[in-house]
PDB file of C-alpha atoms and ligand atoms in Angstrom:
ATOM      1  CA  UNK A1251      45.191 122.787  95.792  1.00 91.00           C
ATOM      2  CA  UNK A1252      48.687 121.349  95.658  1.00 98.00           C
ATOM      3  CA  UNK A1253      50.759 118.394  94.458  1.00 98.00           C
ATOM      4  CA  UNK A1254      52.886 116.569  97.018  1.00 98.00           C
ATOM      5  CA  UNK A1255      56.310 114.942  96.579  1.00 99.00           C
ATOM      6  CA  UNK A1256      58.036 112.567  99.021  1.00 98.00           C
ATOM      7  CA  UNK A1257      61.015 110.210  98.842  1.00 98.00           C
ATOM      8  CA  UNK A1258      63.428 108.175 100.957  1.00 98.00           C
ATOM      9  CA  UNK A1259      61.014 106.937 103.612  1.00 98.00           C
ATOM     10  CA  UNK A1260      62.960 103.655 103.637  1.00 98.00           C
ATOM     11  CA  UNK A1261      59.955 101.836 105.079  1.00 98.00           C
ATOM     12  CA  UNK A1262      60.774  98.637 106.922  1.00 98.00           C
ATOM     13  CA  UNK A1263      59.312  96.549 109.715  1.00 98.00           C
ATOM     14  CA  UNK A1264      62.116  97.893 111.933  1.00 97.00           C
ATOM     15  CA  UNK A1265      60.767 101.449 111.697  1.00 97.00           C
ATOM     16  CA  UNK A1266      57.054 101.353 112.655  1.00 97.00           C
ATOM     17  CA  UNK A1267      57.000 105.084 113.464  1.00 97.00           C
ATOM     18  CA  UNK A1268      57.898 105.987 109.883  1.00 98.00           C
ATOM     19  CA  UNK A1269      55.233 103.618 108.563  1.00 98.00           C
ATOM     20  CA  UNK A1270      52.680 105.204 110.912  1.00 98.00           C
ATOM     21  CA  UNK A1271      53.693 108.661 109.717  1.00 98.00           C
ATOM     22  CA  UNK A1272      53.276 107.646 106.086  1.00 98.00           C
ATOM     23  CA  UNK A1273      49.872 106.075 106.752  1.00 98.00           C
ATOM     24  CA  UNK A1274      48.859 109.296 108.518  1.00 98.00           C
ATOM     25  CA  UNK A1275      49.890 111.371 105.482  1.00 98.00           C
ATOM     26  CA  UNK A1276      47.983 109.035 103.138  1.00 98.00           C
ATOM     27  CA  UNK A1277      44.818 109.248 105.226  1.00 98.00           C
ATOM     28  CA  UNK A1278      45.256 112.952 105.973  1.00 97.00           C
ATOM     29  CA  UNK A1279      46.811 115.775 103.964  1.00 97.00           C
ATOM     30  CA  UNK A1280      47.285 113.654 100.836  1.00 98.00           C
ATOM     31  CA  UNK A1281      43.524 113.246 100.481  1.00 98.00           C
ATOM     32  CA  UNK A1282      43.243 116.998  99.678  1.00 98.00           C
ATOM     33  CA  UNK A1283      46.119 116.940  97.147  1.00 98.00           C
ATOM     34  CA  UNK A1284      45.866 116.930  93.375  1.00 98.00           C
ATOM     35  CA  UNK A1285      48.368 114.056  93.315  1.00 98.00           C
ATOM     36  CA  UNK A1286      51.106 112.355  95.357  1.00 99.00           C
ATOM     37  CA  UNK A1287      54.496 111.567  93.797  1.00 99.00           C
ATOM     38  CA  UNK A1288      56.829 109.112  95.544  1.00 99.00           C
ATOM     39  CA  UNK A1289      60.353 109.651  94.173  1.00 99.00           C
ATOM     40  CA  UNK A1290      62.002 106.399  95.189  1.00 98.00           C
ATOM     41  CA  UNK A1291      63.360 104.535  98.194  1.00 98.00           C
ATOM     42  CA  UNK A1292      59.856 104.229  99.592  1.00 98.00           C
ATOM     43  CA  UNK A1293      61.113 100.908 100.959  1.00 98.00           C
ATOM     44  CA  UNK A1294      64.413 100.069 102.703  1.00 98.00           C
ATOM     45  CA  UNK A1295      64.896  97.249 100.218  1.00 98.00           C
ATOM     46  CA  UNK A1296      62.672  95.499  97.675  1.00 98.00           C
ATOM     47  CA  UNK A1297      63.429  91.925  96.531  1.00 98.00           C
ATOM     48  CA  UNK A1298      60.313  91.242  94.487  1.00 98.00           C
ATOM     49  CA  UNK A1299      56.572  91.866  94.416  1.00 98.00           C
ATOM     50  CA  UNK A1300      56.088  88.300  95.681  1.00 98.00           C
ATOM     51  CA  UNK A1301      57.706  89.101  99.057  1.00 98.00           C
ATOM     52  CA  UNK A1302      54.968  88.184 101.585  1.00 97.00           C
ATOM     53  CA  UNK A1303      56.113  90.823 104.100  1.00 97.00           C
ATOM     54  CA  UNK A1304      52.799  92.044 105.615  1.00 97.00           C
ATOM     55  CA  UNK A1305      54.153  95.602 105.558  1.00 98.00           C
ATOM     56  CA  UNK A1306      53.975  95.583 101.766  1.00 98.00           C
ATOM     57  CA  UNK A1307      50.298  94.616 101.646  1.00 98.00           C
ATOM     58  CA  UNK A1308      49.567  97.199 104.370  1.00 98.00           C
ATOM     59  CA  UNK A1309      51.265  99.956 102.370  1.00 98.00           C
ATOM     60  CA  UNK A1310      49.673  98.830  99.112  1.00 98.00           C
ATOM     61  CA  UNK A1311      46.167  98.973 100.548  1.00 98.00           C
ATOM     62  CA  UNK A1312      46.750 102.389 102.150  1.00 98.00           C
ATOM     63  CA  UNK A1313      48.019 103.841  98.855  1.00 98.00           C
ATOM     64  CA  UNK A1314      45.122 102.161  97.025  1.00 98.00           C
ATOM     65  CA  UNK A1315      42.675 103.848  99.428  1.00 98.00           C
ATOM     66  CA  UNK A1316      44.229 107.209  98.535  1.00 98.00           C
ATOM     67  CA  UNK A1317      43.983 106.454  94.813  1.00 98.00           C
ATOM     68  CA  UNK A1318      40.404 105.217  95.173  1.00 98.00           C
ATOM     69  CA  UNK A1319      39.575 108.498  96.954  1.00 98.00           C
ATOM     70  CA  UNK A1320      40.487 110.279  93.716  1.00 98.00           C
ATOM     71  CA  UNK A1321      44.122 111.242  94.334  1.00 98.00           C
ATOM     72  CA  UNK A1322      46.493 109.690  91.772  1.00 98.00           C
ATOM     73  CA  UNK A1323      49.801 108.350  93.119  1.00 99.00           C
ATOM     74  CA  UNK A1324      52.944 108.080  90.987  1.00 99.00           C
ATOM     75  CA  UNK A1325      56.175 106.229  91.713  1.00 99.00           C
ATOM     76  CA  UNK A1326      59.751 106.606  90.486  1.00 99.00           C
ATOM     77  CA  UNK A1327      62.102 103.784  91.491  1.00 98.00           C
ATOM     78  CA  UNK A1328      64.951 104.396  93.895  1.00 98.00           C
ATOM     79  CA  UNK A1329      68.203 102.511  94.264  1.00 98.00           C
ATOM     80  CA  UNK A1330      66.675 100.358  97.020  1.00 98.00           C
ATOM     81  CA  UNK A1331      63.305  99.602  95.431  1.00 98.00           C
ATOM     82  CA  UNK A1332      64.098  99.487  91.710  1.00 98.00           C
ATOM     83  CA  UNK A1333      62.457  96.055  91.584  1.00 98.00           C
ATOM     84  CA  UNK A1334      58.998  97.341  92.497  1.00 98.00           C
ATOM     85  CA  UNK A1335      56.967  95.877  89.650  1.00 98.00           C
ATOM     86  CA  UNK A1336      53.603  95.805  87.935  1.00 98.00           C
ATOM     87  CA  UNK A1337      52.025  93.534  90.537  1.00 98.00           C
ATOM     88  CA  UNK A1338      52.676  95.938  93.409  1.00 98.00           C
ATOM     89  CA  UNK A1339      51.682  98.830  91.164  1.00 98.00           C
ATOM     90  CA  UNK A1340      48.364  97.094  90.509  1.00 98.00           C
ATOM     91  CA  UNK A1341      47.827  96.294  94.192  1.00 98.00           C
ATOM     92  CA  UNK A1342      48.633  99.846  95.299  1.00 98.00           C
ATOM     93  CA  UNK A1343      47.156 101.718  92.328  1.00 98.00           C
ATOM     94  CA  UNK A1344      50.465 103.541  91.874  1.00 98.00           C
ATOM     95  CA  UNK A1345      51.451 104.541  88.347  1.00 98.00           C
ATOM     96  CA  UNK A1346      55.093 103.655  87.638  1.00 98.00           C
ATOM     97  CA  UNK A1347      57.061 106.453  85.964  1.00 98.00           C
ATOM     98  CA  UNK A1348      60.388 106.364  84.100  1.00 98.00           C
ATOM     99  CA  UNK A1349      63.502 107.423  86.007  1.00 98.00           C
ATOM    100  CA  UNK A1350      63.288 110.964  84.589  1.00 98.00           C
ATOM    101  CA  UNK A1351      59.850 112.544  84.201  1.00 98.00           C
ATOM    102  CA  UNK A1352      58.923 116.133  83.256  1.00 98.00           C
ATOM    103  CA  UNK A1353      55.662 117.410  84.705  1.00 98.00           C
ATOM    104  CA  UNK A1354      53.759 120.608  83.957  1.00 98.00           C
ATOM    105  CA  UNK A1355      52.123 121.643  87.217  1.00 98.00           C
ATOM    106  CA  UNK A1356      50.278 124.946  87.637  1.00 98.00           C
ATOM    107  CA  UNK A1357      52.173 126.355  84.639  1.00 96.00           C
ATOM    108  CA  UNK A1358      55.607 125.189  85.887  1.00 97.00           C
ATOM    109  CA  UNK A1359      57.729 122.600  84.024  1.00 97.00           C
ATOM    110  CA  UNK A1360      59.285 120.393  86.680  1.00 98.00           C
ATOM    111  CA  UNK A1361      61.730 117.506  86.237  1.00 98.00           C
ATOM    112  CA  UNK A1362      61.416 114.764  88.854  1.00 99.00           C
ATOM    113  CA  UNK A1363      63.798 111.870  89.482  1.00 98.00           C
ATOM    114  CA  UNK A1364      65.150 109.814  92.367  1.00 98.00           C
ATOM    115  CA  UNK A1365      68.551 111.526  92.159  1.00 98.00           C
ATOM    116  CA  UNK A1366      70.997 108.625  92.308  1.00 98.00           C
ATOM    117  CA  UNK A1367      71.910 109.012  88.634  1.00 98.00           C
ATOM    118  CA  UNK A1368      73.091 112.571  89.361  1.00 98.00           C
ATOM    119  CA  UNK A1369      75.857 111.205  91.619  1.00 97.00           C
ATOM    120  CA  UNK A1370      78.202 110.811  88.664  1.00 97.00           C
ATOM    121  CA  UNK A1371      81.394 111.062  90.751  1.00 97.00           C
ATOM    122  CA  UNK A1372      80.418 107.815  92.485  1.00 96.00           C
ATOM    123  CA  UNK A1373      81.906 105.474  89.902  1.00 96.00           C
ATOM    124  CA  UNK A1374      81.497 102.448  92.158  1.00 95.00           C
ATOM    125  CA  UNK A1375      77.799 103.090  92.478  1.00 97.00           C
ATOM    126  CA  UNK A1376      77.246 103.718  88.770  1.00 97.00           C
ATOM    127  CA  UNK A1377      79.029 100.447  87.984  1.00 97.00           C
ATOM    128  CA  UNK A1378      76.889  98.615  90.554  1.00 97.00           C
ATOM    129  CA  UNK A1379      73.735 100.262  89.222  1.00 98.00           C
ATOM    130  CA  UNK A1380      74.523  99.274  85.619  1.00 98.00           C
ATOM    131  CA  UNK A1381      74.956  95.658  86.723  1.00 98.00           C
ATOM    132  CA  UNK A1382      71.760  95.327  88.766  1.00 98.00           C
ATOM    133  CA  UNK A1383      69.700  97.122  86.136  1.00 98.00           C
ATOM    134  CA  UNK A1384      70.466  94.443  83.531  1.00 98.00           C
ATOM    135  CA  UNK A1385      67.096  92.841  82.693  1.00 98.00           C
ATOM    136  CA  UNK A1386      68.534  89.328  82.438  1.00 98.00           C
ATOM    137  CA  UNK A1387      70.115  89.619  85.918  1.00 98.00           C
ATOM    138  CA  UNK A1388      66.906  90.941  87.408  1.00 98.00           C
ATOM    139  CA  UNK A1389      64.939  88.065  85.830  1.00 98.00           C
ATOM    140  CA  UNK A1390      67.463  85.587  87.230  1.00 98.00           C
ATOM    141  CA  UNK A1391      67.368  87.223  90.683  1.00 98.00           C
ATOM    142  CA  UNK A1392      63.566  87.279  90.829  1.00 98.00           C
ATOM    143  CA  UNK A1393      63.484  83.575  89.907  1.00 98.00           C
ATOM    144  CA  UNK A1394      65.553  82.690  92.986  1.00 98.00           C
ATOM    145  CA  UNK A1395      63.877  81.436  96.160  1.00 98.00           C
ATOM    146  CA  UNK A1396      62.936  84.304  98.455  1.00 98.00           C
ATOM    147  CA  UNK A1397      65.393  83.314 101.202  1.00 98.00           C
ATOM    148  CA  UNK A1398      68.280  83.427  98.720  1.00 98.00           C
ATOM    149  CA  UNK A1399      67.155  86.855  97.543  1.00 98.00           C
ATOM    150  CA  UNK A1400      67.005  88.010 101.152  1.00 98.00           C
ATOM    151  CA  UNK A1401      70.591  86.862 101.701  1.00 98.00           C
ATOM    152  CA  UNK A1402      71.832  88.577  98.537  1.00 98.00           C
ATOM    153  CA  UNK A1403      70.063  91.804  99.436  1.00 98.00           C
ATOM    154  CA  UNK A1404      71.546  91.680 102.928  1.00 97.00           C
ATOM    155  CA  UNK A1405      75.034  91.232 101.450  1.00 97.00           C
ATOM    156  CA  UNK A1406      74.422  94.143  99.073  1.00 97.00           C
ATOM    157  CA  UNK A1407      73.272  96.333 101.924  1.00 97.00           C
ATOM    158  CA  UNK A1408      76.301  95.375 104.008  1.00 97.00           C
ATOM    159  CA  UNK A1409      78.596  95.933 101.037  1.00 95.00           C
ATOM    160  CA  UNK A1410      77.048  99.305 100.422  1.00 95.00           C
ATOM    161  CA  UNK A1411      77.309 100.399 104.051  1.00 95.00           C
ATOM    162  CA  UNK A1412      80.963  99.341 104.134  1.00 94.00           C
ATOM    163  CA  UNK A1413      81.653 101.104 100.868  1.00 93.00           C
ATOM    164  CA  UNK A1414      79.939 104.282 102.041  1.00 92.00           C
ATOM    165  CA  UNK A1415      82.253 104.383 105.057  1.00 92.00           C
ATOM    166  CA  UNK A1416      85.211 104.929 102.763  1.00 89.00           C
ATOM    167  CA  UNK A1417      83.617 107.374 100.292  1.00 89.00           C
ATOM    168  CA  UNK A1418      83.850 111.130 100.689  1.00 87.00           C
ATOM    169  CA  UNK A1419      80.618 112.980 101.350  1.00 86.00           C
ATOM    170  CA  UNK A1420      81.184 114.926  98.129  1.00 83.00           C
ATOM    171  CA  UNK A1421      81.276 111.766  96.011  1.00 85.00           C
ATOM    172  CA  UNK A1422      77.890 110.705  97.397  1.00 88.00           C
ATOM    173  CA  UNK A1423      76.239 113.994  96.473  1.00 92.00           C
ATOM    174  CA  UNK A1424      75.032 115.069  93.055  1.00 95.00           C
ATOM    175  CA  UNK A1425      77.590 116.332  90.560  1.00 97.00           C
ATOM    176  CA  UNK A1426      76.756 119.984  89.789  1.00 97.00           C
ATOM    177  CA  UNK A1427      77.443 119.570  86.068  1.00 97.00           C
ATOM    178  CA  UNK A1428      75.248 116.469  85.916  1.00 98.00           C
ATOM    179  CA  UNK A1429      72.422 118.573  87.382  1.00 98.00           C
ATOM    180  CA  UNK A1430      72.927 121.323  84.802  1.00 98.00           C
ATOM    181  CA  UNK A1431      73.121 118.762  81.983  1.00 98.00           C
ATOM    182  CA  UNK A1432      69.896 116.954  82.906  1.00 98.00           C
ATOM    183  CA  UNK A1433      67.928 120.169  83.472  1.00 98.00           C
ATOM    184  CA  UNK A1434      69.227 121.617  80.197  1.00 97.00           C
ATOM    185  CA  UNK A1435      68.407 118.407  78.338  1.00 98.00           C
ATOM    186  CA  UNK A1436      64.824 118.579  79.606  1.00 98.00           C
ATOM    187  CA  UNK A1437      64.588 122.386  79.266  1.00 97.00           C
ATOM    188  CA  UNK A1438      63.369 122.824  82.847  1.00 98.00           C
ATOM    189  CA  UNK A1439      64.046 125.371  85.568  1.00 98.00           C
ATOM    190  CA  UNK A1440      62.775 123.218  88.410  1.00 98.00           C
ATOM    191  CA  UNK A1441      64.167 119.857  89.526  1.00 98.00           C
ATOM    192  CA  UNK A1442      62.859 117.799  92.460  1.00 98.00           C
ATOM    193  CA  UNK A1443      64.780 114.744  93.644  1.00 98.00           C
ATOM    194  CA  UNK A1444      65.727 112.740  96.699  1.00 98.00           C
ATOM    195  CA  UNK A1445      68.395 110.079  97.348  1.00 98.00           C
ATOM    196  CA  UNK A1446      71.141 112.261  98.871  1.00 97.00           C
ATOM    197  CA  UNK A1447      69.238 112.802 102.152  1.00 97.00           C
ATOM    198  CA  UNK A1448      70.457 116.440 102.022  1.00 97.00           C
ATOM    199  CA  UNK A1449      67.224 118.445 101.961  1.00 98.00           C
ATOM    200  CA  UNK A1450      67.684 121.942 100.578  1.00 98.00           C
ATOM    201  CA  UNK A1451      66.656 124.363  97.861  1.00 98.00           C
ATOM    202  CA  UNK A1452      69.558 125.221  95.569  1.00 98.00           C
ATOM    203  CA  UNK A1453      69.607 128.198  93.197  1.00 98.00           C
ATOM    204  CA  UNK A1454      71.355 127.743  89.842  1.00 97.00           C
ATOM    205  CA  UNK A1455      71.311 129.041  86.285  1.00 96.00           C
ATOM    206  CA  UNK A1456      69.925 126.981  83.410  1.00 95.00           C
ATOM    207  CA  UNK A1457      70.187 128.403  79.887  1.00 91.00           C
ATOM    208  CA  UNK A1458      70.851 131.841  81.450  1.00 94.00           C
ATOM    209  CA  UNK A1459      67.635 131.595  83.454  1.00 96.00           C
ATOM    210  CA  UNK A1460      67.314 131.344  87.254  1.00 98.00           C
ATOM    211  CA  UNK A1461      66.472 127.779  88.243  1.00 98.00           C
ATOM    212  CA  UNK A1462      66.048 125.771  91.416  1.00 98.00           C
ATOM    213  CA  UNK A1463      66.898 122.250  92.560  1.00 98.00           C
ATOM    214  CA  UNK A1464      64.718 120.969  95.399  1.00 98.00           C
ATOM    215  CA  UNK A1465      66.066 118.081  97.452  1.00 98.00           C
ATOM    216  CA  UNK A1466      63.672 116.059  99.578  1.00 98.00           C
ATOM    217  CA  UNK A1467      64.571 115.019 103.088  1.00 98.00           C
ATOM    218  CA  UNK A1468      64.699 111.386 104.116  1.00 98.00           C
ATOM    219  CA  UNK A1469      62.218 110.324 106.782  1.00 98.00           C
ATOM    220  CA  UNK A1470      64.851 109.550 109.393  1.00 91.00           C
ATOM    221  CA  UNK A1471      63.521 111.546 112.347  1.00 93.00           C
ATOM    222  CA  UNK A1472      60.666 113.520 110.786  1.00 97.00           C
ATOM    223  CA  UNK A1473      58.557 113.616 107.667  1.00 97.00           C
ATOM    224  CA  UNK A1474      59.573 115.722 104.677  1.00 98.00           C
ATOM    225  CA  UNK A1475      57.714 116.710 101.548  1.00 98.00           C
ATOM    226  CA  UNK A1476      57.764 119.240  98.739  1.00 98.00           C
ATOM    227  CA  UNK A1477      54.446 120.943  98.095  1.00 98.00           C
ATOM    228  CA  UNK A1478      53.892 122.488  94.665  1.00 98.00           C
ATOM    229  CA  UNK A1479      50.980 124.894  94.245  1.00 98.00           C
ATOM    230  CA  UNK A1480      49.952 127.687  91.888  1.00 97.00           C
ATOM    231  CA  UNK A1481      51.926 130.186  93.935  1.00 96.00           C
ATOM    232  CA  UNK A1482      54.811 128.295  95.492  1.00 96.00           C
ATOM    233  CA  UNK A1483      57.170 125.327  95.758  1.00 98.00           C
ATOM    234  CA  UNK A1484      57.814 124.641  99.456  1.00 98.00           C
ATOM    235  CA  UNK A1485      60.162 122.213 101.174  1.00 98.00           C
ATOM    236  CA  UNK A1486      58.412 121.122 104.363  1.00 98.00           C
ATOM    237  CA  UNK A1487      59.277 119.090 107.433  1.00 98.00           C
ATOM    238  CA  UNK A1488      56.828 117.717 109.939  1.00 97.00           C
ATOM    239  CA  UNK A1489      56.667 115.267 112.849  1.00 95.00           C
ATOM    240  CA  UNK A1490      55.536 111.805 111.814  1.00 87.00           C
TER     241      UNK A1490
HETATM  242  O1  LIG B 921      71.852 102.286  99.546  1.00 84.13           O
HETATM  243  P1  LIG B 921      72.807 103.120 100.330  1.00 84.13           P
HETATM  244  O2  LIG B 921      72.198 104.344 100.885  1.00 84.13           O
HETATM  245  O3  LIG B 921      73.615 102.319 101.316  1.00 84.13           O
HETATM  246  O4  LIG B 921      73.937 103.628  99.296  1.00 84.13           O
HETATM  247  C1  LIG B 921      73.582 103.938  97.974  1.00 84.13           C
HETATM  248  C2  LIG B 921      74.428 103.088  97.022  1.00 84.13           C
HETATM  249  N1  LIG B 921      74.254 101.673  97.308  1.00 84.13           N
HETATM  250  C3  LIG B 921      73.279 100.991  96.720  1.00 84.13           C
HETATM  251  C4  LIG B 921      73.218  99.506  97.055  1.00 84.13           C
HETATM  252  C5  LIG B 921      71.912  99.241  97.797  1.00 84.13           C
HETATM  253  O5  LIG B 921      72.027  99.683  99.147  1.00 84.13           O
HETATM  254  C6  LIG B 921      71.628  97.747  97.773  1.00 84.13           C
HETATM  255  C7  LIG B 921      70.112  97.512  97.909  1.00 84.13           C
HETATM  256  C8  LIG B 921      69.797  96.048  97.869  1.00 84.13           C
HETATM  257  C9  LIG B 921      68.279  95.849  97.878  1.00 84.13           C
HETATM  258  C10 LIG B 921      67.731  95.387  96.546  1.00 84.13           C
HETATM  259  C11 LIG B 921      68.344  94.067  96.101  1.00 84.13           C
HETATM  260  C12 LIG B 921      68.055  93.863  94.615  1.00 84.13           C
HETATM  261  C13 LIG B 921      69.067  92.973  93.949  1.00 84.13           C
HETATM  262  C14 LIG B 921      68.836  92.973  92.446  1.00 84.13           C
HETATM  263  C15 LIG B 921      69.834  92.132  91.713  1.00 84.13           C
HETATM  264  C16 LIG B 921      69.577  92.165  90.222  1.00 84.13           C
HETATM  265  O6  LIG B 921      72.452 101.496  95.982  1.00 84.13           O
HETATM  266  C17 LIG B 921      75.898 103.443  97.218  1.00 84.13           C
HETATM  267  C18 LIG B 921      76.108 104.929  96.985  1.00 84.13           C
HETATM  268  C19 LIG B 921      75.212 105.699  97.949  1.00 84.13           C
HETATM  269  O7  LIG B 921      73.829 105.316  97.734  1.00 84.13           O
HETATM  270  C20 LIG B 921      75.298 107.203  97.781  1.00 84.13           C
HETATM  271  O8  LIG B 921      74.836 107.564  96.513  1.00 84.13           O
HETATM  272  O9  LIG B 921      77.491 105.254  97.221  1.00 84.13           O
HETATM  273  O10 LIG B 921      76.599 102.723  96.190  1.00 84.13           O
HETATM  274  C21 LIG B 921      77.452 101.778  96.628  1.00 84.13           C
HETATM  275  O11 LIG B 921      77.801 101.649  97.800  1.00 84.13           O
HETATM  276  C22 LIG B 921      77.937 100.876  95.547  1.00 84.13           C
HETATM  277  C23 LIG B 921      79.279 100.283  95.994  1.00 84.13           C
HETATM  278  O12 LIG B 921      80.258 101.166  95.514  1.00 84.13           O
HETATM  279  C24 LIG B 921      79.390  98.876  95.486  1.00 84.13           C
HETATM  280  C25 LIG B 921      78.149  98.050  95.902  1.00 84.13           C
HETATM  281  C26 LIG B 921      78.516  97.027  96.885  1.00 84.13           C
HETATM  282  C27 LIG B 921      77.524  95.883  96.774  1.00 84.13           C
HETATM  283  C28 LIG B 921      78.241  94.564  96.984  1.00 84.13           C
HETATM  284  C29 LIG B 921      77.414  93.397  96.476  1.00 84.13           C
HETATM  285  C30 LIG B 921      77.989  92.050  96.975  1.00 84.13           C
HETATM  286  C31 LIG B 921      76.909  91.027  97.147  1.00 84.13           C
HETATM  287  C32 LIG B 921      76.569  90.325  95.837  1.00 84.13           C
HETATM  288  C33 LIG B 921      75.971  88.954  96.123  1.00 84.13           C
HETATM  289  C34 LIG B 921      75.698  88.182  94.852  1.00 84.13           C
HETATM  290 MN1  LIG B 922      68.327 106.448  97.288  1.00 84.13          MN
END
C-alpha cells in the first residue's frame, strides 16, 4: 500500500486533457492508495466556492467518489486556490489542512506544504501573499459579484505573469535556508512540496542527519506524483 501526493495540476476548462488525466487517477490508481494528498494549485485560479463553473462540480464529485470508496483525500491550499473553502471541501469530501502539516507515514515523519512560502527571496510575492491572505480582504472579495471577481483574478494573473517575466529564476525557487529552517522547526527529514514546477529529489542535512526534499512536478505535459510506501519515496511521472 502507498500514499500518493500531487500538486500543481492547474485544472481549468482550457486544459481538458489534464482534467481527464486527473479523473483517470481518481478512478484508477488512487482507489488502491491509503490516501491522496493534493498539495495546492489543483485549480488554475479559484474565486470562490460559489463559482458555478461546471468543472468544479465535476472535480468535486470525482474526488467525493474516491473518498466514498474509502480513500481519504487531503488538501493544502496553493497560491492560486487559497480561497477553496468549506463548501467545496464538503462537496468533494476533501479534508482541508493547514499550510504546513507533518505526517507520520509508514514510520517516516514527513512535512508537506505547497511550497510558495519557501520562496523567501521573492519579496514581491510575499508582500502580495500577505495582502490577499488578510481575512477582511478575502471576505470583501468573496462578497463581490462573480463577474467582478473574475476581472480581478484576471488582472492578478496578468500582473503575475508580467512580474514573473522580470524575476530571475533563482528568486522564484525556494530559498535553501528557508527549507532548512522549516524542516528543523518541524524536526523532519522529509519534505514534500510543489509550487516551483521544478520536480526533483534534493539531498540535504537537517540537524546533522541526511534529509530529502521532494518537489512535485506540475501537470503541464504529463502527470506527476510522489508515492510514499513502507520501503520507498518515489517521484513518478506518467502520461495523462
Ligand atoms: O501564479 P504564478 O505562477 O503566475 O506566480 C506565482 C506568484 N503569483 C501569484 C499571483 C497569482 O497568480 C494570482 C492568482 C489569482 C487567482 C485568485 C484570485 C483571488 C483574489 C483574492 C483577493 C483577496 O501567486 C508570483 C511568484 C511566482 O508564483 C513564483 O513563486 O513570483 O508572485 C507574483 O508575481 C507577485 C507579484 O510580485 C505581484 C503580484 C501582481 C498582482 C497584481 C494585482 C493587480 C490587480 C489588483 C486588482 C484589484
Ligand atoms: Mn503554486
